Tab-separated table of C-alpha atoms in Angstrom:
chain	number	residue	atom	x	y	z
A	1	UNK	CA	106.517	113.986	147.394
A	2	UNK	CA	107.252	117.663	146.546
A	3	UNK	CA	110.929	117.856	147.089
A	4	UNK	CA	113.320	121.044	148.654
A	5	UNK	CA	116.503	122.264	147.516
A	6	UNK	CA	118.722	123.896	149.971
A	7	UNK	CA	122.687	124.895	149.823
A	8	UNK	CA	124.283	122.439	151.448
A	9	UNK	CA	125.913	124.748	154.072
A	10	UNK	CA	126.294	128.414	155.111
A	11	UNK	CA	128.582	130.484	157.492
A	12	UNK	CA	127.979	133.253	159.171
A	13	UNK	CA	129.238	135.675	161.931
A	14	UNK	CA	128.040	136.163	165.705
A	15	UNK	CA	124.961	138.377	165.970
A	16	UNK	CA	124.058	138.886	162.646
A	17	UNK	CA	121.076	138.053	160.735
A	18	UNK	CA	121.290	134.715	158.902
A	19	UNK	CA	119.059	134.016	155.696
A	20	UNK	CA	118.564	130.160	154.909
A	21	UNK	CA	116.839	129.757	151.736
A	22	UNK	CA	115.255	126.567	150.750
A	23	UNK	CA	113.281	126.129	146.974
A	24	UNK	CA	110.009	124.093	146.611
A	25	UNK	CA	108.696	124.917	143.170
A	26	UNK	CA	107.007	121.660	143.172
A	27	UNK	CA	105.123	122.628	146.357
A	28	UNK	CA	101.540	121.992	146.137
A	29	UNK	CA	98.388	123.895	147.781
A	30	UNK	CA	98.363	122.022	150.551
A	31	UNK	CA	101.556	121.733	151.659
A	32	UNK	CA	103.019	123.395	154.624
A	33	UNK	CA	106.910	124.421	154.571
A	34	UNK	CA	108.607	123.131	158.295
A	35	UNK	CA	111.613	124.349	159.728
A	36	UNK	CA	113.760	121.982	161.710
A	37	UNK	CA	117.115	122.203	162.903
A	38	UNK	CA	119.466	119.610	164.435
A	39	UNK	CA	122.198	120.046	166.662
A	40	UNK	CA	124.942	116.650	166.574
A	41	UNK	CA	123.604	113.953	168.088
A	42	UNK	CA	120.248	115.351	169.101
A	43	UNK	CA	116.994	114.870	167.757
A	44	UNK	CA	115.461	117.681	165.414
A	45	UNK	CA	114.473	120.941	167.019
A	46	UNK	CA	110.896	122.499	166.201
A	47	UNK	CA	112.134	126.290	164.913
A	48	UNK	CA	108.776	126.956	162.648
A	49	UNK	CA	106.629	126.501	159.947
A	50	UNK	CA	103.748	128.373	157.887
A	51	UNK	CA	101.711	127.739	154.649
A	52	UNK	CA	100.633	131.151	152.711
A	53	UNK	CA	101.758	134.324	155.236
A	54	UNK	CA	105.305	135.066	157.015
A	55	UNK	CA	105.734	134.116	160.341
A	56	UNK	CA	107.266	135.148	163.290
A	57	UNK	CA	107.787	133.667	166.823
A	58	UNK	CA	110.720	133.918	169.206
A	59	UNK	CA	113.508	131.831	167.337
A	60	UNK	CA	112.910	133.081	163.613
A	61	UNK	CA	110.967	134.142	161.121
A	62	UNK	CA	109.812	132.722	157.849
A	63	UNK	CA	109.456	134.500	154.472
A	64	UNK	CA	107.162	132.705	152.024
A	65	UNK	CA	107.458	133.739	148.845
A	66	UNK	CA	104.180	135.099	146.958
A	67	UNK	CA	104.673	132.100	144.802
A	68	UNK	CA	105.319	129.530	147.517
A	69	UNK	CA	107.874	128.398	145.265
A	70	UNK	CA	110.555	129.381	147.951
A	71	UNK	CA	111.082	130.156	151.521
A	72	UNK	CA	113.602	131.671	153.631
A	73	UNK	CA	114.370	131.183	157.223
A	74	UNK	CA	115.339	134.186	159.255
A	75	UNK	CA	117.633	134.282	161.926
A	76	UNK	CA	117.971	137.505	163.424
A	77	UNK	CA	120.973	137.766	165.565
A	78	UNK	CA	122.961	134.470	164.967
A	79	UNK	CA	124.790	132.772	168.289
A	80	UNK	CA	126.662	130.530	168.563
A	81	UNK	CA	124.127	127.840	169.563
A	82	UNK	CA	122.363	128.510	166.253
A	83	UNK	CA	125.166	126.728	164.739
A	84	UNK	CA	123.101	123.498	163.329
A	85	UNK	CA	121.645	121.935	160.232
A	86	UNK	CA	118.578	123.279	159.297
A	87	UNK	CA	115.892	121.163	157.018
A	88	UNK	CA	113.370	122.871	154.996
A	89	UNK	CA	110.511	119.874	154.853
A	90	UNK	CA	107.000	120.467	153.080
A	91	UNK	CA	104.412	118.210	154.412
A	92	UNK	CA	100.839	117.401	153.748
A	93	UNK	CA	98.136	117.290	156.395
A	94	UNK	CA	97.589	113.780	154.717
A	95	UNK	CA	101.073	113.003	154.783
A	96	UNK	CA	102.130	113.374	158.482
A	97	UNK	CA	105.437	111.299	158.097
A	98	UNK	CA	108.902	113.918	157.314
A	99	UNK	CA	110.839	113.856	154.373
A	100	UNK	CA	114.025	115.152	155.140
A	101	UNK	CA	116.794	116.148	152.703
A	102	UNK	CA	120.127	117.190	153.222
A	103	UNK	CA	119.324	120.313	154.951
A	104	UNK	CA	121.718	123.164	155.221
A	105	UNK	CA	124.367	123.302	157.848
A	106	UNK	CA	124.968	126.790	159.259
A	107	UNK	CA	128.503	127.752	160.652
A	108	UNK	CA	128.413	130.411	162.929
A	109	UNK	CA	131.836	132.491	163.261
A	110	UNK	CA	132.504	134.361	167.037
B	1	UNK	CA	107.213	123.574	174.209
B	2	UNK	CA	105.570	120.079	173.864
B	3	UNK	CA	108.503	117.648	174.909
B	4	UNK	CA	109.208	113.772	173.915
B	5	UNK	CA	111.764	111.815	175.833
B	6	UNK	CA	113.357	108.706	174.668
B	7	UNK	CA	114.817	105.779	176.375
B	8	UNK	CA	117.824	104.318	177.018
B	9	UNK	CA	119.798	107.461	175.374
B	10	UNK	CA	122.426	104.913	174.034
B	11	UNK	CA	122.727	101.261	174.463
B	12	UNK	CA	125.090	98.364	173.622
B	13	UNK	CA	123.988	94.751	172.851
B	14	UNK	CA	125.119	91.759	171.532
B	15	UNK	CA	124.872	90.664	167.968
B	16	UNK	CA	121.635	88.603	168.031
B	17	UNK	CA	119.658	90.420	171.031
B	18	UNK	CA	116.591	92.195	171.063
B	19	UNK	CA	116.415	95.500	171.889
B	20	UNK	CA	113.601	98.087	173.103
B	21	UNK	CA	113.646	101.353	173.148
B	22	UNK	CA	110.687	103.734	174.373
B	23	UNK	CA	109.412	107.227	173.209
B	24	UNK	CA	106.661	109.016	175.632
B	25	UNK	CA	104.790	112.428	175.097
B	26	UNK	CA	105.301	113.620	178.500
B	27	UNK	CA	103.207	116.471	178.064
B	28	UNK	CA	100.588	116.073	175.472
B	29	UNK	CA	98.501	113.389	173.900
B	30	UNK	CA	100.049	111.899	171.170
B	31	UNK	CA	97.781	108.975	168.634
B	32	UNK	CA	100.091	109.485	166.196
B	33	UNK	CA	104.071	109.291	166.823
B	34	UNK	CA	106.641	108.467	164.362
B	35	UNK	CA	109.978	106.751	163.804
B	36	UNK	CA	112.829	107.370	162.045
B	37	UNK	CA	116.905	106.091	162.000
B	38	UNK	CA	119.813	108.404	161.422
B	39	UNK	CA	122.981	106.707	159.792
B	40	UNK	CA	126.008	108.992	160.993
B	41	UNK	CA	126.666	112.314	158.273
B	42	UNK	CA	123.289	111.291	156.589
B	43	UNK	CA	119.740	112.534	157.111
B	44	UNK	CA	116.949	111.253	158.808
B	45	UNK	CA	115.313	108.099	157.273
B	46	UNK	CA	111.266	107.740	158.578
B	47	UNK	CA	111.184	104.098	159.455
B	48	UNK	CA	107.766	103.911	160.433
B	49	UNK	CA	103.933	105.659	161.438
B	50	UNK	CA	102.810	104.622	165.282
B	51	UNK	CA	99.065	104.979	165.650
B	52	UNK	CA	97.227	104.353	168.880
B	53	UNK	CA	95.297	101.161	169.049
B	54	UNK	CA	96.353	100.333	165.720
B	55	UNK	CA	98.771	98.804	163.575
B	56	UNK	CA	101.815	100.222	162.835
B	57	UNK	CA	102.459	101.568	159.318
B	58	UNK	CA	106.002	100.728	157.508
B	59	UNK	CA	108.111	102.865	154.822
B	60	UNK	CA	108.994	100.736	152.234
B	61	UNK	CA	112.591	98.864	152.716
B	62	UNK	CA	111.472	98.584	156.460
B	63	UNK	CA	111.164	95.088	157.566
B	64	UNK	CA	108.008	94.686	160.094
B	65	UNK	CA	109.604	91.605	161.581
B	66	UNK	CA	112.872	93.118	162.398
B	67	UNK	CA	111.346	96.568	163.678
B	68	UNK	CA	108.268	96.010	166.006
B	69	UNK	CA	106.487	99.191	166.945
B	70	UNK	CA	103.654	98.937	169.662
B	71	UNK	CA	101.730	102.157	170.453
B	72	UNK	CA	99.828	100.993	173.707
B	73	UNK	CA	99.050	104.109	174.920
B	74	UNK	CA	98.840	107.975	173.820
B	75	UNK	CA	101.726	108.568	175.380
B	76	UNK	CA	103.939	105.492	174.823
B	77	UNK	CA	105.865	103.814	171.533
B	78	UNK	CA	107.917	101.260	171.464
B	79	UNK	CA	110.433	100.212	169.160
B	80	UNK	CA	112.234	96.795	169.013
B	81	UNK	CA	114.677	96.048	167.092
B	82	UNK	CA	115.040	92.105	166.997
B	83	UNK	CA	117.964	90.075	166.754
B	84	UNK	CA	120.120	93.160	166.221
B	85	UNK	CA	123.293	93.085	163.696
B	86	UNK	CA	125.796	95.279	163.556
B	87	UNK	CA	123.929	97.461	160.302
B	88	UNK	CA	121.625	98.015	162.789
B	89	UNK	CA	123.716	100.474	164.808
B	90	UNK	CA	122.211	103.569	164.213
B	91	UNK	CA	121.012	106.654	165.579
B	92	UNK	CA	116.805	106.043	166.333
B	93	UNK	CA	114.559	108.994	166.607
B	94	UNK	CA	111.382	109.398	167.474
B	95	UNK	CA	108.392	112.572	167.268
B	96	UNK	CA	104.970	112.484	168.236
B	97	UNK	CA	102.069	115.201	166.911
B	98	UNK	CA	100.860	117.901	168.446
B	99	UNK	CA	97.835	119.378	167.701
B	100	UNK	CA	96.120	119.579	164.214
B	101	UNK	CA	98.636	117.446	162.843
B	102	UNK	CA	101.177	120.285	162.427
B	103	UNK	CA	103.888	120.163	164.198
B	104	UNK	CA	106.261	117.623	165.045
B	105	UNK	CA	108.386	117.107	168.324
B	106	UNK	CA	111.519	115.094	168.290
B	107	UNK	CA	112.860	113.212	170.773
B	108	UNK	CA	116.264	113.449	171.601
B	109	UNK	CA	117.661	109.975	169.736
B	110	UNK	CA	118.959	107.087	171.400
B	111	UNK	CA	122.027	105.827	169.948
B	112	UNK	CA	122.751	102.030	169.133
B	113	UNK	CA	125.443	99.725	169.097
B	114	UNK	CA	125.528	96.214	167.798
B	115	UNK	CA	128.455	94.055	168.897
């Protein structure tokens, strides 16, 4: 399974834009890169995912490198409720199971 | 957004009891749901692949015996975890697919405790 790498945690301040990168250089054609986040004791939270393009919907945005070696999730205005960890997981249509890593977990300061 | 609910949120049983815990698609068709167990300050660990009318499909290291998953319906799982032991307290999460197998939604996790 192609694997991610992402920092193991991040901080940043109230209503400003967060950037959570996550490397995949062993990322294959067919994989798409998922965005999850989990809050404590919850289950995972959808937040996006994509294959070639950026996307955009109303929680973040993802940059996909031209490469697809590496991603980054956007988080435009951070709140407080953002506060999470966030997993970067590439999956294969064929593969539907997720491989979660560490994931990053993002501090967010008032 | 599609939604899963799990239940019991959290139980407590005796060492030796069987327990069963349930995962429904409330608002979508699901053939394929998924289960995985969360250890506390680790990741998520995929136990197992629920499919519809089918067999269930086990990661490897994840006794069939101990963890019985029966997808009766497109909206139901079940998990049971038989003659629990205390290293089976855990955190148990499960996700069904939406769509074009895409996307995933979690359930919220029901939490464990073996006596």
């Amino acid at each position: 399974d192609a694997k991610t790498t992402q920092p193991n945690s991040m901080e940043s301040n109230e209503e400003e834009p967060v950037h959570l990168p996550c490397n995949h250089s062993t990322i294959s054609g067919t994989d798409y890169i998922h965005w999850y986040r989990q809050l404590p004791s919850q289950g995972p939270e959808y937040v996006i995912h994509g294959l070639t393009s950026n996307v955009n919907n109303r929680m973040a945005s993802l940059a996909i490198a031209e490469d697809r070696k590496s991603s980054t999730l956007i988080l435009h205005r951070a709140t407080l409720r953002d506060a999470a960890v966030y997993y970067c997981i590439l999956r294969d249509l064929q593969m539907a199971g997720m491989r979660f890593g560490a994931g990053t977990r993002l501090t967010v300061k008032p | 957004g599609a939604v899963v609910s799990q239940h019991p949120s959290r139980v407590i049983c005796k060492s030796g009891t069987s327990v069963k815990i349930e995962c429904r698609s409330l608002d979508f068709q699901a053939t394929t749901m998924f289960w995985y167990r969360q250890f506390p300050k680790q990741s998520l660990m995929l136990m197992a692949t629920s499919n519809e009318g089918s067999k269930a499909t086990y990661e490897q290291g994840v006794e069939k015996d101990k963890f019985l998953i029966n997808h009766a319906s497109l909206t139901l799982s079940t998990l049971t975890v038989t003659s629990a032991h205390p290293e089976d307290s855990s955190f148990y999460i499960c996700s069904a697919l939406l769509g074009g197998l895409e996307t995933q939604y979690f359930g919220p996790g029901t939490r464990l405790l073996v006596l």
